[in-house]
mmCIF file of C-alpha atoms (C1' of nucleotides) in Angstrom:
data_model
loop_
_atom_site.group_PDB
_atom_site.id
_atom_site.type_symbol
_atom_site.label_atom_id
_atom_site.label_comp_id
_atom_site.label_asym_id
_atom_site.label_seq_id
_atom_site.Cartn_x
_atom_site.Cartn_y
_atom_site.Cartn_z
ATOM 1 C CA MET A 64 0.022 0.154 -0.036
ATOM 2 C CA ASP A 65 1.740 3.046 -1.270
ATOM 3 C CA GLU A 66 2.018 6.049 0.941
ATOM 4 C CA LYS A 67 2.776 8.404 -1.902
ATOM 5 C CA PRO A 68 0.223 9.118 -4.702
ATOM 6 C CA CYS A 69 1.313 8.884 -8.227
ATOM 7 C CA GLU A 70 1.022 11.900 -10.736
ATOM 8 C CA ALA A 71 -2.439 10.632 -12.025
ATOM 9 C CA THR A 72 -3.785 10.540 -8.501
ATOM 10 C CA ILE A 73 -2.650 14.004 -7.737
ATOM 11 C CA LEU A 74 -4.170 15.285 -11.007
ATOM 12 C CA ALA A 75 -7.435 13.548 -10.196
ATOM 13 C CA TRP A 76 -7.429 15.078 -6.632
ATOM 14 C CA SER A 77 -6.781 18.473 -8.052
ATOM 15 C CA ARG A 78 -9.388 18.363 -10.721
ATOM 16 C CA LEU A 79 -11.902 16.757 -8.383
ATOM 17 C CA VAL A 80 -11.714 19.743 -6.002
ATOM 18 C CA ARG A 81 -11.704 22.267 -8.975
ATOM 19 C CA ALA A 82 -14.496 20.695 -10.831
ATOM 20 C CA GLY A 83 -16.750 20.002 -7.784
ATOM 21 C CA GLN A 84 -16.441 23.637 -6.711
ATOM 22 C CA ALA A 85 -16.809 25.110 -10.187
ATOM 23 C CA VAL A 86 -19.797 22.967 -11.086
ATOM 24 C CA PHE A 87 -21.496 23.586 -7.828
ATOM 25 C CA GLY A 88 -21.016 27.201 -7.923
ATOM 26 C CA SER A 89 -22.191 27.546 -11.483
ATOM 27 C CA VAL A 90 -25.385 25.703 -10.655
ATOM 28 C CA GLU A 91 -25.970 27.923 -7.569
ATOM 29 C CA ASP A 92 -25.416 30.973 -9.720
ATOM 30 C CA ASP A 93 -27.997 29.855 -12.085
ATOM 31 C CA LEU A 94 -30.448 29.462 -9.188
ATOM 32 C CA LYS A 95 -29.654 32.741 -7.817
ATOM 33 C CA ALA A 96 -29.871 34.515 -11.104
ATOM 34 C CA ALA A 97 -33.463 33.027 -11.313
ATOM 35 C CA GLY A 98 -34.140 34.478 -7.830
ATOM 36 C CA LEU A 99 -34.328 31.123 -6.264
ATOM 37 C CA PRO A 100 -32.952 29.645 -2.846
ATOM 38 C CA PRO A 101 -29.709 27.699 -2.676
ATOM 39 C CA LEU A 102 -29.364 23.873 -3.214
ATOM 40 C CA GLY A 103 -29.364 23.065 0.573
ATOM 41 C CA TRP A 104 -32.945 24.232 0.801
ATOM 42 C CA TYR A 105 -34.115 22.298 -2.224
ATOM 43 C CA ASP A 106 -32.466 19.104 -0.618
ATOM 44 C CA VAL A 107 -34.284 19.413 2.552
ATOM 45 C CA LEU A 108 -37.622 20.320 1.099
ATOM 46 C CA LEU A 109 -37.373 17.361 -1.338
ATOM 47 C CA GLU A 110 -36.609 14.870 1.511
ATOM 48 C CA LEU A 111 -39.545 16.292 3.456
ATOM 49 C CA ARG A 112 -41.869 15.852 0.490
ATOM 50 C CA ARG A 113 -40.424 12.334 -0.217
ATOM 51 C CA ALA A 114 -41.177 11.492 3.415
ATOM 52 C CA GLY A 115 -44.778 12.451 3.054
ATOM 53 C CA GLY A 116 -44.449 15.871 4.581
ATOM 54 C CA ALA A 117 -42.522 15.653 7.719
ATOM 55 C CA LEU A 118 -39.261 14.443 9.389
ATOM 56 C CA ARG A 119 -37.326 14.634 12.468
ATOM 57 C CA PRO A 120 -34.223 16.927 12.412
ATOM 58 C CA VAL A 121 -32.172 13.885 13.363
ATOM 59 C CA GLU A 122 -33.471 12.128 10.258
ATOM 60 C CA ILE A 123 -32.555 15.150 8.021
ATOM 61 C CA GLU A 124 -29.124 14.965 9.517
ATOM 62 C CA ASP A 125 -28.669 11.275 8.547
ATOM 63 C CA LYS A 126 -30.102 11.605 5.105
ATOM 64 C CA LEU A 127 -28.224 14.645 3.956
ATOM 65 C CA LEU A 128 -25.063 14.154 6.242
ATOM 66 C CA ILE A 129 -25.298 17.611 7.778
ATOM 67 C CA ALA A 130 -24.142 18.397 11.214
ATOM 68 C CA GLN A 131 -26.830 18.762 13.823
ATOM 69 C CA HIS A 132 -26.291 22.503 14.521
ATOM 70 C CA ASN A 133 -26.417 23.217 10.856
ATOM 71 C CA VAL A 134 -29.638 21.413 10.306
ATOM 72 C CA SER A 135 -30.950 23.453 13.205
ATOM 73 C CA ARG A 136 -29.927 26.728 11.550
ATOM 74 C CA LEU A 137 -31.137 25.577 8.090
ATOM 75 C CA ILE A 138 -34.572 24.865 9.672
ATOM 76 C CA ASP A 139 -34.411 28.341 11.166
ATOM 77 C CA ARG A 140 -34.112 29.851 7.632
ATOM 78 C CA LEU A 141 -36.678 27.649 5.993
ATOM 79 C CA GLU A 142 -39.153 28.475 8.793
ATOM 80 C CA LYS A 143 -38.342 32.244 8.454
ATOM 81 C CA ALA A 144 -39.097 31.963 4.804
ATOM 82 C CA GLY A 145 -42.383 30.174 5.457
ATOM 83 C CA LEU A 146 -41.318 27.010 3.648
ATOM 84 C CA ALA A 147 -41.290 24.649 6.655
ATOM 85 C CA GLU A 148 -42.477 24.661 10.131
ATOM 86 C CA ARG A 149 -41.450 23.027 13.518
ATOM 87 C CA ARG A 150 -44.020 20.886 15.388
ATOM 88 C CA ALA A 151 -43.744 19.187 18.612
ATOM 89 C CA CYS A 152 -42.987 15.424 18.645
ATOM 90 C CA LYS A 153 -45.570 13.377 20.531
ATOM 91 C CA ASN A 154 -43.532 10.199 21.027
ATOM 92 C CA ASP A 155 -40.316 11.762 22.220
ATOM 93 C CA GLY A 156 -40.420 14.966 24.240
ATOM 94 C CA ARG A 157 -36.800 15.856 23.334
ATOM 95 C CA GLY A 158 -37.512 15.828 19.679
ATOM 96 C CA GLN A 159 -39.422 17.780 17.083
ATOM 97 C CA PHE A 160 -40.949 17.349 13.617
ATOM 98 C CA VAL A 161 -40.136 19.498 10.736
ATOM 99 C CA ALA A 162 -43.121 19.862 8.240
ATOM 100 C CA ILE A 163 -43.032 21.180 4.816
ATOM 101 C CA THR A 164 -45.652 24.023 4.121
ATOM 102 C CA GLU A 165 -47.838 24.599 1.286
ATOM 103 C CA LYS A 166 -45.517 27.356 0.169
ATOM 104 C CA GLY A 167 -42.600 24.891 0.491
ATOM 105 C CA LEU A 168 -44.473 22.216 -1.647
ATOM 106 C CA ALA A 169 -45.082 24.884 -4.316
ATOM 107 C CA LEU A 170 -41.378 25.909 -4.451
ATOM 108 C CA LEU A 171 -40.107 22.438 -5.417
ATOM 109 C CA PRO A 172 -41.644 22.413 -9.055
ATOM 110 C CA THR A 173 -40.510 26.046 -9.392
ATOM 111 C CA MET A 174 -36.863 25.163 -8.693
ATOM 112 C CA TRP A 175 -36.555 21.910 -10.530
ATOM 113 C CA PRO A 176 -36.640 23.105 -14.093
ATOM 114 C CA VAL A 177 -33.968 25.615 -13.255
ATOM 115 C CA TYR A 178 -31.968 23.031 -11.356
ATOM 116 C CA ARG A 179 -32.348 20.492 -14.036
ATOM 117 C CA ALA A 180 -31.308 22.907 -16.718
ATOM 118 C CA ALA A 181 -28.256 23.876 -14.865
ATOM 119 C CA ILE A 182 -27.110 20.244 -14.379
ATOM 120 C CA GLN A 183 -27.393 19.645 -18.066
ATOM 121 C CA LYS A 184 -25.628 22.823 -18.864
ATOM 122 C CA HIS A 185 -22.706 22.328 -16.473
ATOM 123 C CA VAL A 186 -22.343 18.579 -16.660
ATOM 124 C CA GLY A 187 -24.411 16.913 -19.319
ATOM 125 C CA HIS A 188 -23.400 19.108 -22.089
ATOM 126 C CA GLN A 189 -19.687 18.608 -21.303
ATOM 127 C CA LEU A 190 -19.725 14.913 -21.662
ATOM 128 C CA GLU A 191 -20.544 12.472 -24.510
ATOM 129 C CA GLY A 192 -22.123 8.976 -24.707
ATOM 130 C CA ALA A 193 -21.383 6.842 -21.628
ATOM 131 C CA GLU A 194 -18.997 9.343 -20.089
ATOM 132 C CA ALA A 195 -21.423 10.537 -17.479
ATOM 133 C CA ALA A 196 -22.067 6.894 -16.418
ATOM 134 C CA THR A 197 -18.318 6.246 -16.363
ATOM 135 C CA LEU A 198 -17.692 9.375 -14.272
ATOM 136 C CA ALA A 199 -20.541 8.555 -11.916
ATOM 137 C CA SER A 200 -19.015 5.078 -11.383
ATOM 138 C CA LEU A 201 -15.551 6.279 -10.595
ATOM 139 C CA LEU A 202 -16.888 9.095 -8.315
ATOM 140 C CA GLY A 203 -18.793 6.417 -6.497
ATOM 141 C CA LYS A 204 -15.719 4.707 -5.484
ATOM 142 C CA LEU A 205 -14.532 7.673 -3.730
ATOM 143 C CA ILE A 206 -17.763 8.114 -1.851
ATOM 144 C CA ALA A 207 -17.969 4.644 -0.559
ATOM 145 C CA PRO A 208 -15.222 4.712 1.970
ATOM 146 C CA ALA A 209 -16.750 7.677 3.693
ATOM 147 C CA VAL A 210 -20.061 5.895 4.074
ATOM 148 C CA ALA A 211 -18.416 2.652 5.091
ATOM 149 C CA ARG A 212 -16.260 4.324 7.851
ATOM 150 C CA MET B 1381 -28.979 20.007 -27.439
ATOM 151 C CA ASP B 1382 -31.154 18.641 -24.736
ATOM 152 C CA GLU B 1383 -32.383 20.755 -21.930
ATOM 153 C CA LYS B 1384 -33.103 17.902 -19.699
ATOM 154 C CA PRO B 1385 -30.183 15.812 -18.244
ATOM 155 C CA CYS B 1386 -30.290 12.034 -18.375
ATOM 156 C CA GLU B 1387 -30.216 9.795 -15.262
ATOM 157 C CA ALA B 1388 -26.488 9.153 -15.768
ATOM 158 C CA THR B 1389 -25.826 12.913 -15.836
ATOM 159 C CA ILE B 1390 -27.851 13.604 -12.695
ATOM 160 C CA LEU B 1391 -26.098 10.738 -10.881
ATOM 161 C CA ALA B 1392 -22.724 12.159 -11.993
ATOM 162 C CA TRP B 1393 -23.736 15.631 -10.772
ATOM 163 C CA SER B 1394 -24.834 14.402 -7.453
ATOM 164 C CA ARG B 1395 -21.719 12.245 -6.928
ATOM 165 C CA LEU B 1396 -19.383 14.965 -8.099
ATOM 166 C CA VAL B 1397 -20.631 17.355 -5.386
ATOM 167 C CA ARG B 1398 -20.706 14.660 -2.754
ATOM 168 C CA ALA B 1399 -17.242 13.243 -3.559
ATOM 169 C CA GLY B 1400 -15.706 16.620 -3.969
ATOM 170 C CA GLN B 1401 -16.958 17.826 -0.664
ATOM 171 C CA ALA B 1402 -16.241 14.515 1.006
ATOM 172 C CA VAL B 1403 -12.642 14.177 -0.196
ATOM 173 C CA PHE B 1404 -11.729 17.798 0.350
ATOM 174 C CA GLY B 1405 -13.214 17.635 4.003
ATOM 175 C CA SER B 1406 -11.226 14.505 4.650
ATOM 176 C CA VAL B 1407 -7.964 15.919 3.528
ATOM 177 C CA GLU B 1408 -8.525 19.054 5.396
ATOM 178 C CA ASP B 1409 -9.347 16.942 8.381
ATOM 179 C CA ASP B 1410 -6.121 15.139 8.219
ATOM 180 C CA LEU B 1411 -4.251 18.518 7.996
ATOM 181 C CA LYS B 1412 -6.044 19.936 11.043
ATOM 182 C CA ALA B 1413 -5.441 16.671 12.965
ATOM 183 C CA ALA B 1414 -1.761 17.228 12.350
ATOM 184 C CA GLY B 1415 -1.996 20.731 13.525
ATOM 185 C CA LEU B 1416 -1.412 22.294 10.203
ATOM 186 C CA PRO B 1417 -3.217 25.090 8.394
ATOM 187 C CA PRO B 1418 -5.902 24.780 5.750
ATOM 188 C CA LEU B 1419 -5.314 23.865 2.065
ATOM 189 C CA GLY B 1420 -5.923 27.489 0.974
ATOM 190 C CA TRP B 1421 -2.724 28.532 2.938
ATOM 191 C CA TYR B 1422 -0.641 25.918 1.173
ATOM 192 C CA ASP B 1423 -1.828 26.882 -2.219
ATOM 193 C CA VAL B 1424 -0.749 30.594 -1.781
ATOM 194 C CA LEU B 1425 2.463 29.831 -0.100
ATOM 195 C CA LEU B 1426 3.247 27.285 -2.860
ATOM 196 C CA GLU B 1427 2.570 29.869 -5.611
ATOM 197 C CA LEU B 1428 4.696 32.424 -3.865
ATOM 198 C CA ARG B 1429 7.654 29.871 -3.598
ATOM 199 C CA ARG B 1430 7.203 28.929 -7.272
ATOM 200 C CA ALA B 1431 7.219 32.564 -8.329
ATOM 201 C CA GLY B 1432 10.616 33.037 -6.501
ATOM 202 C CA GLY B 1433 9.213 34.475 -3.260
ATOM 203 C CA ALA B 1434 6.809 37.161 -4.134
ATOM 204 C CA LEU B 1435 3.603 37.926 -6.129
ATOM 205 C CA ARG B 1436 1.063 40.766 -6.688
ATOM 206 C CA PRO B 1437 -2.322 40.070 -5.016
ATOM 207 C CA VAL B 1438 -3.787 40.251 -8.450
ATOM 208 C CA GLU B 1439 -1.465 37.456 -9.717
ATOM 209 C CA ILE B 1440 -2.433 35.236 -6.826
ATOM 210 C CA GLU B 1441 -6.149 36.041 -7.814
ATOM 211 C CA ASP B 1442 -5.429 34.855 -11.290
ATOM 212 C CA LYS B 1443 -3.522 31.842 -10.553
ATOM 213 C CA LEU B 1444 -5.839 30.347 -7.824
ATOM 214 C CA LEU B 1445 -9.076 31.691 -9.165
ATOM 215 C CA ILE B 1446 -9.926 33.480 -5.834
ATOM 216 C CA ALA B 1447 -11.910 36.652 -5.561
ATOM 217 C CA GLN B 1448 -10.024 39.950 -4.903
ATOM 218 C CA HIS B 1449 -11.420 40.536 -1.506
ATOM 219 C CA ASN B 1450 -10.854 36.924 -0.411
ATOM 220 C CA VAL B 1451 -7.179 37.126 -1.502
ATOM 221 C CA SER B 1452 -6.915 40.316 0.649
ATOM 222 C CA ARG B 1453 -8.331 38.681 3.736
ATOM 223 C CA LEU B 1454 -6.210 35.401 3.056
ATOM 224 C CA ILE B 1455 -3.090 37.548 2.981
ATOM 225 C CA ASP B 1456 -4.272 39.181 6.304
ATOM 226 C CA ARG B 1457 -4.271 35.679 7.836
ATOM 227 C CA LEU B 1458 -0.914 34.523 6.433
ATOM 228 C CA GLU B 1459 0.566 37.836 7.491
ATOM 229 C CA LYS B 1460 -0.836 37.532 11.159
ATOM 230 C CA ALA B 1461 0.637 33.934 11.258
ATOM 231 C CA GLY B 1462 4.047 35.297 10.136
ATOM 232 C CA LEU B 1463 4.034 33.226 6.830
ATOM 233 C CA ALA B 1464 3.909 36.064 4.425
ATOM 234 C CA GLU B 1465 4.379 39.885 4.415
ATOM 235 C CA ARG B 1466 3.133 42.826 2.408
ATOM 236 C CA ARG B 1467 5.545 45.053 0.624
ATOM 237 C CA ALA B 1468 5.039 48.165 -1.307
ATOM 238 C CA CYS B 1469 5.126 47.874 -5.188
ATOM 239 C CA LYS B 1470 7.655 50.260 -6.719
ATOM 240 C CA ASN B 1471 6.280 50.204 -10.213
ATOM 241 C CA ASP B 1472 2.676 50.672 -9.472
ATOM 242 C CA GLY B 1473 1.642 52.751 -6.507
ATOM 243 C CA ARG B 1474 -1.820 51.074 -6.423
ATOM 244 C CA GLY B 1475 -0.422 47.747 -6.078
ATOM 245 C CA GLN B 1476 1.581 45.641 -3.449
ATOM 246 C CA PHE B 1477 3.753 42.642 -3.310
ATOM 247 C CA VAL B 1478 3.109 39.747 -1.065
ATOM 248 C CA ALA B 1479 6.444 37.983 -0.135
ATOM 249 C CA ILE B 1480 6.708 34.660 1.608
ATOM 250 C CA THR B 1481 8.729 34.742 4.926
ATOM 251 C CA GLU B 1482 11.419 32.159 6.069
ATOM 252 C CA LYS B 1483 8.616 30.732 8.298
ATOM 253 C CA GLY B 1484 6.373 30.341 5.403
ATOM 254 C CA LEU B 1485 9.122 28.576 3.373
ATOM 255 C CA ALA B 1486 9.654 26.311 6.220
ATOM 256 C CA LEU B 1487 6.009 25.339 6.556
ATOM 257 C CA LEU B 1488 5.763 23.948 3.043
ATOM 258 C CA PRO B 1489 7.896 20.880 3.414
ATOM 259 C CA THR B 1490 6.080 20.277 6.786
ATOM 260 C CA MET B 1491 2.730 20.212 5.211
ATOM 261 C CA TRP B 1492 3.512 18.188 1.964
ATOM 262 C CA PRO B 1493 4.095 14.792 3.553
ATOM 263 C CA VAL B 1494 0.731 15.040 5.455
ATOM 264 C CA TYR B 1495 -1.027 16.501 2.326
ATOM 265 C CA ARG B 1496 0.470 13.901 0.010
ATOM 266 C CA ALA B 1497 -0.512 10.942 2.306
ATOM 267 C CA ALA B 1498 -4.050 12.324 2.648
ATOM 268 C CA ILE B 1499 -4.528 12.530 -1.144
ATOM 269 C CA GLN B 1500 -3.197 8.869 -1.482
ATOM 270 C CA LYS B 1501 -5.540 7.741 1.338
ATOM 271 C CA HIS B 1502 -8.745 9.355 0.108
ATOM 272 C CA VAL B 1503 -8.208 9.307 -3.599
ATOM 273 C CA GLY B 1504 -5.288 6.970 -4.691
ATOM 274 C CA HIS B 1505 -6.165 3.982 -2.469
ATOM 275 C CA GLN B 1506 -9.899 3.983 -3.750
ATOM 276 C CA LEU B 1507 -8.846 3.646 -7.485
ATOM 277 C CA GLU B 1508 -7.097 0.937 -9.348
ATOM 278 C CA GLY B 1509 -4.831 0.776 -12.494
ATOM 279 C CA ALA B 1510 -5.774 3.633 -14.930
ATOM 280 C CA GLU B 1511 -8.920 4.789 -13.085
ATOM 281 C CA ALA B 1512 -7.206 7.784 -11.755
ATOM 282 C CA ALA B 1513 -6.094 8.946 -15.080
ATOM 283 C CA THR B 1514 -9.552 8.322 -16.544
ATOM 284 C CA LEU B 1515 -11.243 10.208 -13.710
ATOM 285 C CA ALA B 1516 -8.774 13.095 -14.183
ATOM 286 C CA SER B 1517 -9.627 13.145 -17.921
ATOM 287 C CA LEU B 1518 -13.459 13.211 -17.374
ATOM 288 C CA LEU B 1519 -13.153 15.912 -14.777
ATOM 289 C CA GLY B 1520 -11.053 17.937 -17.098
ATOM 290 C CA LYS B 1521 -13.976 18.122 -19.367
ATOM 291 C CA LEU B 1522 -15.992 19.777 -16.612
ATOM 292 C CA ILE B 1523 -13.384 22.296 -15.766
ATOM 293 C CA ALA B 1524 -12.613 23.491 -19.340
ATOM 294 C CA PRO B 1525 -15.802 25.431 -20.029
ATOM 295 C CA ALA B 1526 -15.365 27.572 -16.994
ATOM 296 C CA VAL B 1527 -11.906 28.595 -18.001
ATOM 297 C CA ALA B 1528 -12.863 29.292 -21.626
ATOM 298 C CA ARG B 1529 -16.014 31.326 -20.679
ATOM 299 C "C1'" DT C 923 -25.393 9.104 31.297
ATOM 300 C "C1'" DA C 924 -26.665 9.659 26.651
ATOM 301 C "C1'" DA C 925 -29.622 11.584 22.838
ATOM 302 C "C1'" DG C 926 -32.068 15.405 20.361
ATOM 303 C "C1'" DA C 927 -31.651 19.996 19.681
ATOM 304 C "C1'" DT C 928 -30.309 24.815 20.341
ATOM 305 C "C1'" DT C 929 -27.211 28.760 21.175
ATOM 306 C "C1'" DG C 930 -23.105 32.000 21.364
ATOM 307 C "C1'" DA C 931 -18.548 33.079 19.742
ATOM 308 C "C1'" DG C 932 -15.439 33.035 16.099
ATOM 309 C "C1'" DC C 933 -13.818 32.074 11.187
ATOM 310 C "C1'" DC C 934 -14.427 32.531 6.424
ATOM 311 C "C1'" DG C 935 -16.605 33.875 2.075
ATOM 312 C "C1'" DT C 936 -19.835 37.307 -0.398
ATOM 313 C "C1'" DC C 937 -21.923 41.790 -1.433
ATOM 314 C "C1'" DA C 938 -21.440 46.589 -1.965
ATOM 315 C "C1'" DA C 939 -19.066 50.454 -1.046
ATOM 316 C "C1'" DT C 940 -14.697 52.917 -0.596
ATOM 317 C "C1'" DC C 941 -9.993 54.508 -1.311
ATOM 318 C "C1'" DT C 942 -5.913 55.266 -3.988
ATOM 319 C "C1'" DT C 943 -3.408 55.424 -8.118
ATOM 320 C "C1'" DT C 944 -3.327 55.154 -13.142
ATOM 321 C "C1'" DA D 1047 -13.299 56.304 -15.821
ATOM 322 C "C1'" DA D 1048 -10.747 52.033 -14.871
ATOM 323 C "C1'" DA D 1049 -7.516 49.056 -11.987
ATOM 324 C "C1'" DG D 1050 -5.581 47.336 -7.541
ATOM 325 C "C1'" DA D 1051 -6.865 46.626 -3.220
ATOM 326 C "C1'" DT D 1052 -9.241 47.190 1.275
ATOM 327 C "C1'" DT D 1053 -13.276 47.445 4.469
ATOM 328 C "C1'" DG D 1054 -17.954 46.957 6.831
ATOM 329 C "C1'" DA D 1055 -21.993 44.502 7.069
ATOM 330 C "C1'" DC D 1056 -23.940 40.133 6.675
ATOM 331 C "C1'" DG D 1057 -24.752 34.958 5.710
ATOM 332 C "C1'" DG D 1058 -23.499 30.497 6.701
ATOM 333 C "C1'" DC D 1059 -20.289 26.880 8.910
ATOM 334 C "C1'" DT D 1060 -17.740 25.046 13.095
ATOM 335 C "C1'" DC D 1061 -16.526 24.638 17.766
ATOM 336 C "C1'" DA D 1062 -17.804 24.257 22.298
ATOM 337 C "C1'" DA D 1063 -21.143 24.769 25.654
ATOM 338 C "C1'" DT D 1064 -25.904 24.468 27.057
ATOM 339 C "C1'" DC D 1065 -30.582 22.813 27.809
ATOM 340 C "C1'" DT D 1066 -34.289 19.293 27.975
ATOM 341 C "C1'" DT D 1067 -35.864 14.789 28.130
ATOM 342 C "C1'" DA D 1068 -35.129 9.560 27.863
#
DNA sequence: TAAGATTGAGCCGTCAATCTTT
DNA sequence: AAAGATTGACGGCTCAATCTTA
């Protein structure tokens, strides 16, 4: 097991960080230009809708791999924007439920076309044929260890 | 030219963001665990050394694609840590020079072994054979448009 | 004691405004 | 007016501490 990375590994590292930040930033820019909230909001609202409308903060934490205190503040912002709201948890007095509001449900189909077009513009259009699938497969190998750990 | 991304593109997008953040975070964690400064500091100090010891802030901006005001604050931190220092620019009264200090020069060889091992651990070890080169090549296609724009 | 969640302090990046020099 | 650079205000993340309930 080598301790030192080869040239190709260093190049892959460098481009991974650069491409990740560049593409993410470009997609967020497109959302912002359309007057829409950032990706983090979309992710949470989507999980809430998928779950039937509500989740415990700790479940959001697990699904999206966000730290507890960051989930807490993200919910603050969603609540302030009227997109979600906190409700007491009957089973567990310590916990809460976060529920998506009508306004939050209405936001998702507004964001998706812009989000989708941005992904196609900044990722899809740059790759040909099976390249996207190959890229996804290789990136999957880099994500797995973090999950398994 | 499709407006909608295919499934493989969406998966590539999702994993690109996740892998980029996960790998970057893991490498930064390893540096922090060794009591070393973040990657951004290394990048600037390395460019300064490569340039023979000093650069204009605007050159750092161009080489590392960092916004002007962020370069300004990054230099503040490096200066406060005694790793770099500001000097007046003789040719252009508006500008300045940022010079790496002895302490800054000494830091680079301290960081590299840890940085290098982290890259190998979080990228190199997860890929086999020519996979790193393939990944680097595909990621290069995603970076190019941002540069060309 | 541990789990769920929040809060205050501090760091870093972004936006807009500002200052100096060209 | 434009370029190089800085600054103040603010948003979001991280650390450590805190609070409540299990």
